[in-house]
CSV table of C-alpha atoms and ligand atoms in Angstrom, one decimal:
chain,number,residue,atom,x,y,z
A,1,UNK,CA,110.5,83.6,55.5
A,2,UNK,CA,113.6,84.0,57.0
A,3,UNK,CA,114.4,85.3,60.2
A,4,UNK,CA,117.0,87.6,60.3
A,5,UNK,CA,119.6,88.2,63.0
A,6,UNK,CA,118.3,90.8,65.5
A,7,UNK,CA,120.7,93.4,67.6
A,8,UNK,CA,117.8,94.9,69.3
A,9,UNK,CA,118.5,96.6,72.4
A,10,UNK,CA,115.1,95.4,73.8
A,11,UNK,CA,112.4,94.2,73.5
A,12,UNK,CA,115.2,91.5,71.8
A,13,UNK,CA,115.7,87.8,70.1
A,14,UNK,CA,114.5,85.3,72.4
A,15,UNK,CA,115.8,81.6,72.1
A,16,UNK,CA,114.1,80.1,68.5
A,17,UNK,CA,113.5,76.9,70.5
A,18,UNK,CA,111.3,78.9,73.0
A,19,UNK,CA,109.0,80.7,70.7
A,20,UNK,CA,108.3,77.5,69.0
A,21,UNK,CA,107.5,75.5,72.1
A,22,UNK,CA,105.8,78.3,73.0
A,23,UNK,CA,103.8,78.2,69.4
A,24,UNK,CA,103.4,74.4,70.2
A,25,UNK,CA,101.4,74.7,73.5
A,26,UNK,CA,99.1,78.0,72.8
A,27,UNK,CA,96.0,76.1,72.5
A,28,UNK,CA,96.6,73.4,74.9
A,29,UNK,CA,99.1,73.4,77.8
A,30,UNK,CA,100.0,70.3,78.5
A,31,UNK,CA,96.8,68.4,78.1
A,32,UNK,CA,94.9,71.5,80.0
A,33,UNK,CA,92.5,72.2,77.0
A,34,UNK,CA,93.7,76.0,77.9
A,35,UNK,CA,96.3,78.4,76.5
A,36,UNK,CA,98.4,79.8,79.7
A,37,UNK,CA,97.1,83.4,78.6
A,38,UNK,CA,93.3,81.7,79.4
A,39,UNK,CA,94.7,80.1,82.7
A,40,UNK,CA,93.4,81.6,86.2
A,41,UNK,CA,96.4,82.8,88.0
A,42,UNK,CA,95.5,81.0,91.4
A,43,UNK,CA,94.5,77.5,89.2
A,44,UNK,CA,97.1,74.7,89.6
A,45,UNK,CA,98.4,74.8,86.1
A,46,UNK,CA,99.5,78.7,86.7
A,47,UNK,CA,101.0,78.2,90.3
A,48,UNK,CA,102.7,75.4,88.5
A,49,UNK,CA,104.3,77.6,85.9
A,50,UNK,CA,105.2,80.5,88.1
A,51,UNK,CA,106.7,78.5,90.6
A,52,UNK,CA,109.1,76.5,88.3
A,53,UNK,CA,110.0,79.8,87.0
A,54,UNK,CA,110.7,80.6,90.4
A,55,UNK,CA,112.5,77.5,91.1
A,56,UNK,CA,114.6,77.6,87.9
A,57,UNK,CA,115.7,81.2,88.0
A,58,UNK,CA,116.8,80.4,91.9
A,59,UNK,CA,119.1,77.6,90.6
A,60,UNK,CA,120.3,79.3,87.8
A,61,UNK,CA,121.7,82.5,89.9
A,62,UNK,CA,121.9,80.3,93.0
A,63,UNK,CA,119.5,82.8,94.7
A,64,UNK,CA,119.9,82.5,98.8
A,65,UNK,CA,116.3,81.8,100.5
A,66,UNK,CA,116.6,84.8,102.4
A,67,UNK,CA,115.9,86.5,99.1
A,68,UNK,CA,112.1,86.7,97.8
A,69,UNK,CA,112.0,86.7,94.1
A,70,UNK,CA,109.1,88.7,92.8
A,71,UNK,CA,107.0,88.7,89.3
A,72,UNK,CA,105.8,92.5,88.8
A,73,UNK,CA,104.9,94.7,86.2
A,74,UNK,CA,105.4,98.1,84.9
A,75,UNK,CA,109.6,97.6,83.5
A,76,UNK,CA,112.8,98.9,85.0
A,77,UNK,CA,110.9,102.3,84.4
A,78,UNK,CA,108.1,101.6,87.1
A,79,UNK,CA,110.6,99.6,89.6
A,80,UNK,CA,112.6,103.2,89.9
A,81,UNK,CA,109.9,104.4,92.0
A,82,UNK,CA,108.6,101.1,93.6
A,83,UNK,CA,112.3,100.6,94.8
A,84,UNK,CA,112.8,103.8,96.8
A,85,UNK,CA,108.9,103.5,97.8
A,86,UNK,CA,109.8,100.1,99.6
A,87,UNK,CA,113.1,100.8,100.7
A,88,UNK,CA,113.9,104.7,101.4
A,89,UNK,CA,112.6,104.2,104.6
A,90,UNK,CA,113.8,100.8,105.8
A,91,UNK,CA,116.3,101.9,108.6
A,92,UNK,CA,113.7,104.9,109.3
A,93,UNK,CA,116.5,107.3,107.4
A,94,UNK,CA,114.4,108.2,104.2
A,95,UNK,CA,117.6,108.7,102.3
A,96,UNK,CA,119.0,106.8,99.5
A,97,UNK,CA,122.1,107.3,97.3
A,98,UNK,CA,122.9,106.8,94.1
A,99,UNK,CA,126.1,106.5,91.4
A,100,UNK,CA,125.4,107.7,88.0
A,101,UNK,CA,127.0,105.9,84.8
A,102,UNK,CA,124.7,106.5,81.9
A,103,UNK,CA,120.8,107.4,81.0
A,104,UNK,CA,119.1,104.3,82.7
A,105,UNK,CA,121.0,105.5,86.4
A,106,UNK,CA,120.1,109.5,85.8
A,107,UNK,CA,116.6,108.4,85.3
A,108,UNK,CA,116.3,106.3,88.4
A,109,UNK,CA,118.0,108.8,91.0
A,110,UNK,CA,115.2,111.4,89.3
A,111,UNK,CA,112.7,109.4,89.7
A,112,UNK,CA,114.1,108.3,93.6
A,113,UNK,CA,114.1,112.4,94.6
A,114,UNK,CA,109.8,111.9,94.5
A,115,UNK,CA,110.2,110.0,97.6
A,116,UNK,CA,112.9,111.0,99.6
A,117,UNK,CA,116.3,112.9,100.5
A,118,UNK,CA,118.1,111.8,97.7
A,119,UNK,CA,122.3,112.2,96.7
A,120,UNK,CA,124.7,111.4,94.0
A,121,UNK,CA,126.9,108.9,95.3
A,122,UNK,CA,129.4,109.0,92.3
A,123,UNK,CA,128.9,109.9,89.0
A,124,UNK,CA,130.9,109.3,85.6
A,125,UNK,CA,129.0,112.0,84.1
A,126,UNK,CA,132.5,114.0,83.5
A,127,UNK,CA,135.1,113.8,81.2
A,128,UNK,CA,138.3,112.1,82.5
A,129,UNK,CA,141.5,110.6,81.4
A,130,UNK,CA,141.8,106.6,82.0
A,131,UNK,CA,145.1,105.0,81.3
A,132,UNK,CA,146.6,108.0,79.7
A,133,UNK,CA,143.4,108.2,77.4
A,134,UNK,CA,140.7,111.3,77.3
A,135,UNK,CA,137.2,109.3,78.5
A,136,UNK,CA,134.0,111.1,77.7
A,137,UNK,CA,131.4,111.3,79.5
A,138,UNK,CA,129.3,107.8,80.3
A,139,UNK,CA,132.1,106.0,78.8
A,140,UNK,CA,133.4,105.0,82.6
A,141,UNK,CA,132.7,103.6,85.9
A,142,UNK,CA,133.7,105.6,89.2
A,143,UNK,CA,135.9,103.1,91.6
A,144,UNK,CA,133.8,102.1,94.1
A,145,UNK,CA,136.9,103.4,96.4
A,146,UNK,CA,135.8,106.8,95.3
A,147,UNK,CA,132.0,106.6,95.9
A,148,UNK,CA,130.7,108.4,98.6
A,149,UNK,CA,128.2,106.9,100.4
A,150,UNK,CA,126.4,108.2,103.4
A,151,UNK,CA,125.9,106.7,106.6
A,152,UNK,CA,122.6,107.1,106.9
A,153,UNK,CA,121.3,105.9,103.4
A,154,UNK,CA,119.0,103.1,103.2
A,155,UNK,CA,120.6,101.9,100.2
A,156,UNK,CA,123.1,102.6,97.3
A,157,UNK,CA,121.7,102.0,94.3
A,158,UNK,CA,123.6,101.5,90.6
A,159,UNK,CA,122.9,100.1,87.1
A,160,UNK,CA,125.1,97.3,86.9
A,161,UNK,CA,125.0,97.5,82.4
A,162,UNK,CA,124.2,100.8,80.8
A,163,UNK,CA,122.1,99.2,78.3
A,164,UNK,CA,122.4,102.8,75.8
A,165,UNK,CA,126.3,103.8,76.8
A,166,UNK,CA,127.9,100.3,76.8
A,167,UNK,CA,129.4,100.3,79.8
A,168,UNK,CA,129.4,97.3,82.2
A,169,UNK,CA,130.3,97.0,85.9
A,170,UNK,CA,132.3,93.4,85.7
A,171,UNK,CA,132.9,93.3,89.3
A,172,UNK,CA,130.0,94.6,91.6
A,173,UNK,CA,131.4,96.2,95.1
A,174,UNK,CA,130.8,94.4,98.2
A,175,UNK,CA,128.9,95.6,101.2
A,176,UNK,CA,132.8,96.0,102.7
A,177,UNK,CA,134.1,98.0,99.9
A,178,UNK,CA,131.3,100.7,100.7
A,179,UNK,CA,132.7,101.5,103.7
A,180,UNK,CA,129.4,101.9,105.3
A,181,UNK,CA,128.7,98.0,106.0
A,182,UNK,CA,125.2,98.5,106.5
A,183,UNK,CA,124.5,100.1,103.4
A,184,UNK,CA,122.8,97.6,100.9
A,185,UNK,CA,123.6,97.7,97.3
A,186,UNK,CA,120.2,98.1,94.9
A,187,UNK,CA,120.9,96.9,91.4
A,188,UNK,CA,119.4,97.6,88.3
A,189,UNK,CA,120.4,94.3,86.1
A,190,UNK,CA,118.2,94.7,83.1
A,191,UNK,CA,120.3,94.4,80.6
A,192,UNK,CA,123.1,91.8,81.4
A,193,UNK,CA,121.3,89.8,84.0
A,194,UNK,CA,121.7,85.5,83.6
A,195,UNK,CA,124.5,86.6,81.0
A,196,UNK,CA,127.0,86.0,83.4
A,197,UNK,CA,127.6,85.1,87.0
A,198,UNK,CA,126.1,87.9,89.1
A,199,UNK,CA,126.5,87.4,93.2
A,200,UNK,CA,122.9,88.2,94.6
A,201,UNK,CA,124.2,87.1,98.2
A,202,UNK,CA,126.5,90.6,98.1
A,203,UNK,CA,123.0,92.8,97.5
A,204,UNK,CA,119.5,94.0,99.4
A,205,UNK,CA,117.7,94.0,96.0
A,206,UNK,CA,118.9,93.2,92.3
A,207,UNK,CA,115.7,94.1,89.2
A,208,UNK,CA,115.7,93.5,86.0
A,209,UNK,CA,113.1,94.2,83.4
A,210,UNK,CA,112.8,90.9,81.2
A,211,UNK,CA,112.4,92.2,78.2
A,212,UNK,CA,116.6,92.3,77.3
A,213,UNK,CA,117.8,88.9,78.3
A,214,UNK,CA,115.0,86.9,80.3
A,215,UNK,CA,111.8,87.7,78.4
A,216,UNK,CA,109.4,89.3,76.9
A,217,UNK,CA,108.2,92.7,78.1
A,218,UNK,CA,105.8,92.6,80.9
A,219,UNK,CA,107.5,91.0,83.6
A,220,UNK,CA,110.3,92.8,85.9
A,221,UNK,CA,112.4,90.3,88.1
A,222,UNK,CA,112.8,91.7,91.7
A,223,UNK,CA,115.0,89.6,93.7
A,224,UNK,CA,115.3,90.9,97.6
A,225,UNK,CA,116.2,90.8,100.8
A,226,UNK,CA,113.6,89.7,103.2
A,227,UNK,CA,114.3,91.5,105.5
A,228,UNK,CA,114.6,94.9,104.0
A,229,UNK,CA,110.7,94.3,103.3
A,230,UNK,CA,107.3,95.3,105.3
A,231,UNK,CA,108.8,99.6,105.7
A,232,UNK,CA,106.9,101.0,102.5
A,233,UNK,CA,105.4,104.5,102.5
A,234,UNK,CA,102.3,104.8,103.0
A,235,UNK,CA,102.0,106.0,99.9
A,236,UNK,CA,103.0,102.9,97.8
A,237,UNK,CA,100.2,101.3,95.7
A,238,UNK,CA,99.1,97.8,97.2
A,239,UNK,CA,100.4,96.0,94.4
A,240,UNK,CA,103.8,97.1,94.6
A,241,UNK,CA,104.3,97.0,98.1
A,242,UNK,CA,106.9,93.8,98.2
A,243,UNK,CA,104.9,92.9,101.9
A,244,UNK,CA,101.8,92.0,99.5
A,245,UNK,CA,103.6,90.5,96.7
A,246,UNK,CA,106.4,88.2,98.1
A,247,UNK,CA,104.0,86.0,100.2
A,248,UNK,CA,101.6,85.6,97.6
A,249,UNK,CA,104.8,84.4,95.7
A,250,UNK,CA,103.9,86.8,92.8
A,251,UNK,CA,100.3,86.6,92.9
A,252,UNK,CA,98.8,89.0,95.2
A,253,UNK,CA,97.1,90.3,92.1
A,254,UNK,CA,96.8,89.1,88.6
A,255,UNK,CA,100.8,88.8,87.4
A,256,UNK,CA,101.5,89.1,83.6
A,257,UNK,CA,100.8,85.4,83.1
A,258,UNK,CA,101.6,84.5,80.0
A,259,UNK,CA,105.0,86.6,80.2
A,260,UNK,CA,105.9,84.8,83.3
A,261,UNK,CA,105.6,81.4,81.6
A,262,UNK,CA,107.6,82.8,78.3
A,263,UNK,CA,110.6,83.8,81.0
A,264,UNK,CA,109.9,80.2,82.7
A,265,UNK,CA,110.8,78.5,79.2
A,266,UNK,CA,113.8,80.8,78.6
A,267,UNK,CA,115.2,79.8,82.4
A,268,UNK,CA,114.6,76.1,81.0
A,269,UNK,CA,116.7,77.0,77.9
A,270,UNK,CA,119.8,78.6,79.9
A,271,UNK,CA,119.3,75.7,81.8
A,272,UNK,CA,119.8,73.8,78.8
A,273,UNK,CA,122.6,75.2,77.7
A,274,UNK,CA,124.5,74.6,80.6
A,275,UNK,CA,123.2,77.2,82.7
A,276,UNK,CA,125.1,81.3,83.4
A,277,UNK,CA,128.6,79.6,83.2
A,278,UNK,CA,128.4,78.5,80.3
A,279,UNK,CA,126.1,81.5,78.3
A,280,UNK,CA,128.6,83.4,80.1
A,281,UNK,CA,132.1,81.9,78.1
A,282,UNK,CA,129.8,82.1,74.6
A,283,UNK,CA,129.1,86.0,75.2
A,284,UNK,CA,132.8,86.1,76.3
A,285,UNK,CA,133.5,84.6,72.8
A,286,UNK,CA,131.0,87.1,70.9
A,287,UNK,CA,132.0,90.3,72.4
A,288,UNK,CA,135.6,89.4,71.9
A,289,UNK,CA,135.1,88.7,68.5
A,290,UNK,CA,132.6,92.1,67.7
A,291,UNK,CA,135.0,94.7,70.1
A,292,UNK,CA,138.5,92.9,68.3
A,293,UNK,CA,137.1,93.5,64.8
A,294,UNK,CA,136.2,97.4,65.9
A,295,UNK,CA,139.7,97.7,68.0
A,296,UNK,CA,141.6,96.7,64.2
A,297,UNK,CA,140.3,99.2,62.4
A,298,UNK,CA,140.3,103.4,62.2
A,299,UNK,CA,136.8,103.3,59.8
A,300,UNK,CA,134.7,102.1,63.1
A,301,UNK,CA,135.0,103.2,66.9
A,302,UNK,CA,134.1,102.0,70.4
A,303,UNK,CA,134.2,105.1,72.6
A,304,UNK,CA,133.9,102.9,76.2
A,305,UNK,CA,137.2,102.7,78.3
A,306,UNK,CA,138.0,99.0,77.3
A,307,UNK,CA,137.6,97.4,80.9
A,308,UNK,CA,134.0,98.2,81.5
A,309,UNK,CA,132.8,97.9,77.8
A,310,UNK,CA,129.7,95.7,77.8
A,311,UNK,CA,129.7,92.5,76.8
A,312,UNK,CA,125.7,92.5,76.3
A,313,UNK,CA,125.6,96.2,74.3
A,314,UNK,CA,128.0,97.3,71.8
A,315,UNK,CA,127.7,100.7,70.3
A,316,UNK,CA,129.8,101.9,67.9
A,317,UNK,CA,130.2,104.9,65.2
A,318,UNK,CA,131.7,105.3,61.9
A,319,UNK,CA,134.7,107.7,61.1
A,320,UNK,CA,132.2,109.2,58.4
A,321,UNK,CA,128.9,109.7,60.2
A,322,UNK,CA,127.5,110.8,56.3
A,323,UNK,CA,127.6,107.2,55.6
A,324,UNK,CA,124.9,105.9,58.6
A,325,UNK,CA,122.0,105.6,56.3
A,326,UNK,CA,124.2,103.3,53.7
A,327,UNK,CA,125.3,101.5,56.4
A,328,UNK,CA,121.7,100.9,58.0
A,329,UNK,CA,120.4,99.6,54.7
A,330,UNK,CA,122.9,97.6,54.0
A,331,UNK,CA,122.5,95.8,56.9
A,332,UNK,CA,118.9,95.3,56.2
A,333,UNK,CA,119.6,93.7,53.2
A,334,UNK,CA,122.2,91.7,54.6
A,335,UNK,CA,119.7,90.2,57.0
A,336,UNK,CA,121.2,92.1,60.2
A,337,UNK,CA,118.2,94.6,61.8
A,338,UNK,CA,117.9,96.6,64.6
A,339,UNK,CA,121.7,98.0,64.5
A,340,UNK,CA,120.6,101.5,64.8
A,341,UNK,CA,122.0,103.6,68.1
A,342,UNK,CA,119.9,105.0,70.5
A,343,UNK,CA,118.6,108.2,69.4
A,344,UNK,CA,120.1,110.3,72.1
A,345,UNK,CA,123.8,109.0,71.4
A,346,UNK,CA,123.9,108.3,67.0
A,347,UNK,CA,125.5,105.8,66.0
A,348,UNK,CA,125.0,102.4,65.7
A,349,UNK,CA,124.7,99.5,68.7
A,350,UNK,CA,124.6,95.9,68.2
A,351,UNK,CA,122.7,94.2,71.6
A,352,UNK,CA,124.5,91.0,71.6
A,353,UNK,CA,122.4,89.2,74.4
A,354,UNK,CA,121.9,85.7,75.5
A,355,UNK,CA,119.9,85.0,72.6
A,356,UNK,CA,121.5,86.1,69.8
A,357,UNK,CA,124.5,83.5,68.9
A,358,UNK,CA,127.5,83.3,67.9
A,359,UNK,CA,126.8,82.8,64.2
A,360,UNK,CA,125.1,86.2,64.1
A,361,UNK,CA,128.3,88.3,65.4
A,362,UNK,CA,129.9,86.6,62.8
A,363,UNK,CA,127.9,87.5,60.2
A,364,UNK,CA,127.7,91.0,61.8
A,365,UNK,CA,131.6,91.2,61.3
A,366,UNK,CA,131.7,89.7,57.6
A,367,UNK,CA,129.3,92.7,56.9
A,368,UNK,CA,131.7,95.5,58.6
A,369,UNK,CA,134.5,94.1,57.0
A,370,UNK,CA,132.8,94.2,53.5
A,371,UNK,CA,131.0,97.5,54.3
A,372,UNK,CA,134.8,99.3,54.9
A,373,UNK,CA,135.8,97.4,51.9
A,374,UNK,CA,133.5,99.5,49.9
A,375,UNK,CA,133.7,102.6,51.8
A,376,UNK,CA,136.6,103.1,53.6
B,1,PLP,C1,115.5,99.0,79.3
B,1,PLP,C2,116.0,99.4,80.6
B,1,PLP,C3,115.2,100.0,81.6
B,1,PLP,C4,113.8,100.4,81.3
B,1,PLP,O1,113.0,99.3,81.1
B,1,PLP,P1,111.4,99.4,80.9
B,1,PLP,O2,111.0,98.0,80.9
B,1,PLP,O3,111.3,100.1,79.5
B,1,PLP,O4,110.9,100.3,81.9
B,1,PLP,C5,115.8,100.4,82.8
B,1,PLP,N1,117.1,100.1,83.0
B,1,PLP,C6,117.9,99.5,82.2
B,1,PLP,C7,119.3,99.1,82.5
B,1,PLP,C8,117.4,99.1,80.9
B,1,PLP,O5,118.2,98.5,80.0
């Protein structure tokens, strides 16, 4: 059976030659007579894995020591509250701002107000006009010039790539640009994290749920400070307080193993490839080849303001909304799944991560092309 090309927003492709080697070592890793999922976490083999994962993501986003990088579970989703539960109170302040720019940042400022004195920071949640242009809502990124960020927050947090919207921050503000120097930025990277250089050293805390770009589900990436850890509320559970986690280098309690050694084999593939510089010019190449096909023609339409499109998620809609189901099926047939939008914006969205290569965009624009052909 063939495997078809898959847009999916997330959980998405991961790298063929991962899921085979994974297929190759279930039974026996290595010569251990164990699959990893069978493998105490504290055994050699498993400390092994996890820290080469470690190791490898470190070189790959040439991650500072004074950054721990943490293992954990419970997606972007749970990290929303874990984040302000470790942090809010670092400087003793219990306040935390936040920008908006889409769904995933709404959700994690609501989620933040549970544990503190919580304030909008900036928010593109507004219609403006952008180089002479009318910008909906979510289709924009407020300058960091006009963020307003207090002086007693203990951090300032924003998504970095609206996984749902398509919108992208290409350059991430520096601790200067704030204004308030002391002010670390908190950055939710699920979606475009290792697809392009992203400067950790600039940050207090960058998470990313795997499942987009570096993984399957299960595991969330927390990279952070050291020294904005050890001022958790009380309230935070044990096994999300990043004073238990970090020196137990992911294994104060039993991590999501075998997802851990999946995202270890897909660090060893960027790695591979030539590491984030060179995934990086490939997704250049496949976004400008998706976004130039949708910019040429009236029948499809990109609604983002062009400099902070995504390059990792790419929605789009037809001119003719009545012709979504055709267009769906179609692509089916074609061998092109997962192309439906999210449900709360229509539409359609190709997810154009890491994983997915340049042969599929292609054959993603043959099929536009020859879908207008017949409709437009
Ligand atoms: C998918 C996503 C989330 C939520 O991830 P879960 O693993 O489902 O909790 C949060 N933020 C962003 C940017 C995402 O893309």
């Amino acid at each position: 059976m063939a495997r078809p090309w898959n847009f999916s927003a997330g959980p998405s492709a991961l790298p063929e030659p991962v899921l085979r080697q994974a297929a190759e070592e279930m039974l026996d890793w290595h010569g251990s007579g164990m699959s990893v999922m069978e493998m105490s976490h504290r055994g050699k083999h498993f400390v092994q894995i996890c820290d080469e994962a470690e190791q490898d993501l470190r070189d790959l986003m040439a991650i500072p020591d004074e950054y721990a990088v943490l293992f954990m579970q419970g997606g972007a989703t749970a990290e929303n509250a874990i984040v302000p539960m470790n942090l809010i109170n670092h400087r003793g302040t219990g306040a935390a701002d936040y920008v908006l720019t889409g769904q995933w940042s709404v959700k994690s400022q609501k989620e933040a107000c549970k544990y503190g004195d919580v304030a909008v920071a900036a928010t593109s949640g507004v219609e403006t006009v952008l180089d002479g242009k009318q910008q909906q809502p979510w289709t924009w990124v407020p300058p960091v010039d006009s963020w307003k960020v207090r002086k007693n927050a203990a951090y300032v947090h924003f998504c970095s790539n609206e996984t749902i919207g398509g919108v992208e921050f290409t350059d991430w503000p520096t601790p200067a640009q704030l204004g308030a120097d002391d002010v670390p930025l908190v950055v939710d990277a699920s979606s475009h994290f290792l697809s392009r250089p992203l400067d950790i050293s600039g940050t207090g805390m960058v998470y990313a749920g795997a499942q987009k770009n570096a993984g399957p589900a299960g595991v969330t990436v927390v990279m952070v400070r050291r020294d904005l850890i050890g001022h958790a509320l009380p309230i935070c559970p044990a096994a999300f307080d990043y004073a238990n986690v970090a020196p137990e280098h992911s294994r104060f309690n039993t991590p999501p193993t075998f997802a851990i050694y999946i995202a270890g084999l897909v660090f060893k593939w960027i790695k591979a490839q030539g590491g984030v510089p060179a995934l990086e010019r490939a997704n250049i190449a496949k976004a400008e080849l998706l976004y130039g096909y949708l910019d040429s023609t009236a029948f499809y339409r990109n609604p983002v303001h062009a400099p902070v499109r995504s390059r990792m998620n790419v929605p789009f809609i037809l001119s003719d909304e009545s012709l979504n189901d055709a267009f769906l099926k179609g692509a089916d047939e074609a061998g092109l799944t997962q192309l439906k939008g999210h449900k709360s914006v229509g539409g359609m969205r190709a997810s154009i991560y890491n994983a997915v290569p340049m042969e599929a965009v292609q054959a993603l624009v043959s099929y536009l092309k020859d879908f207008e052909q017949r409709h437009g």
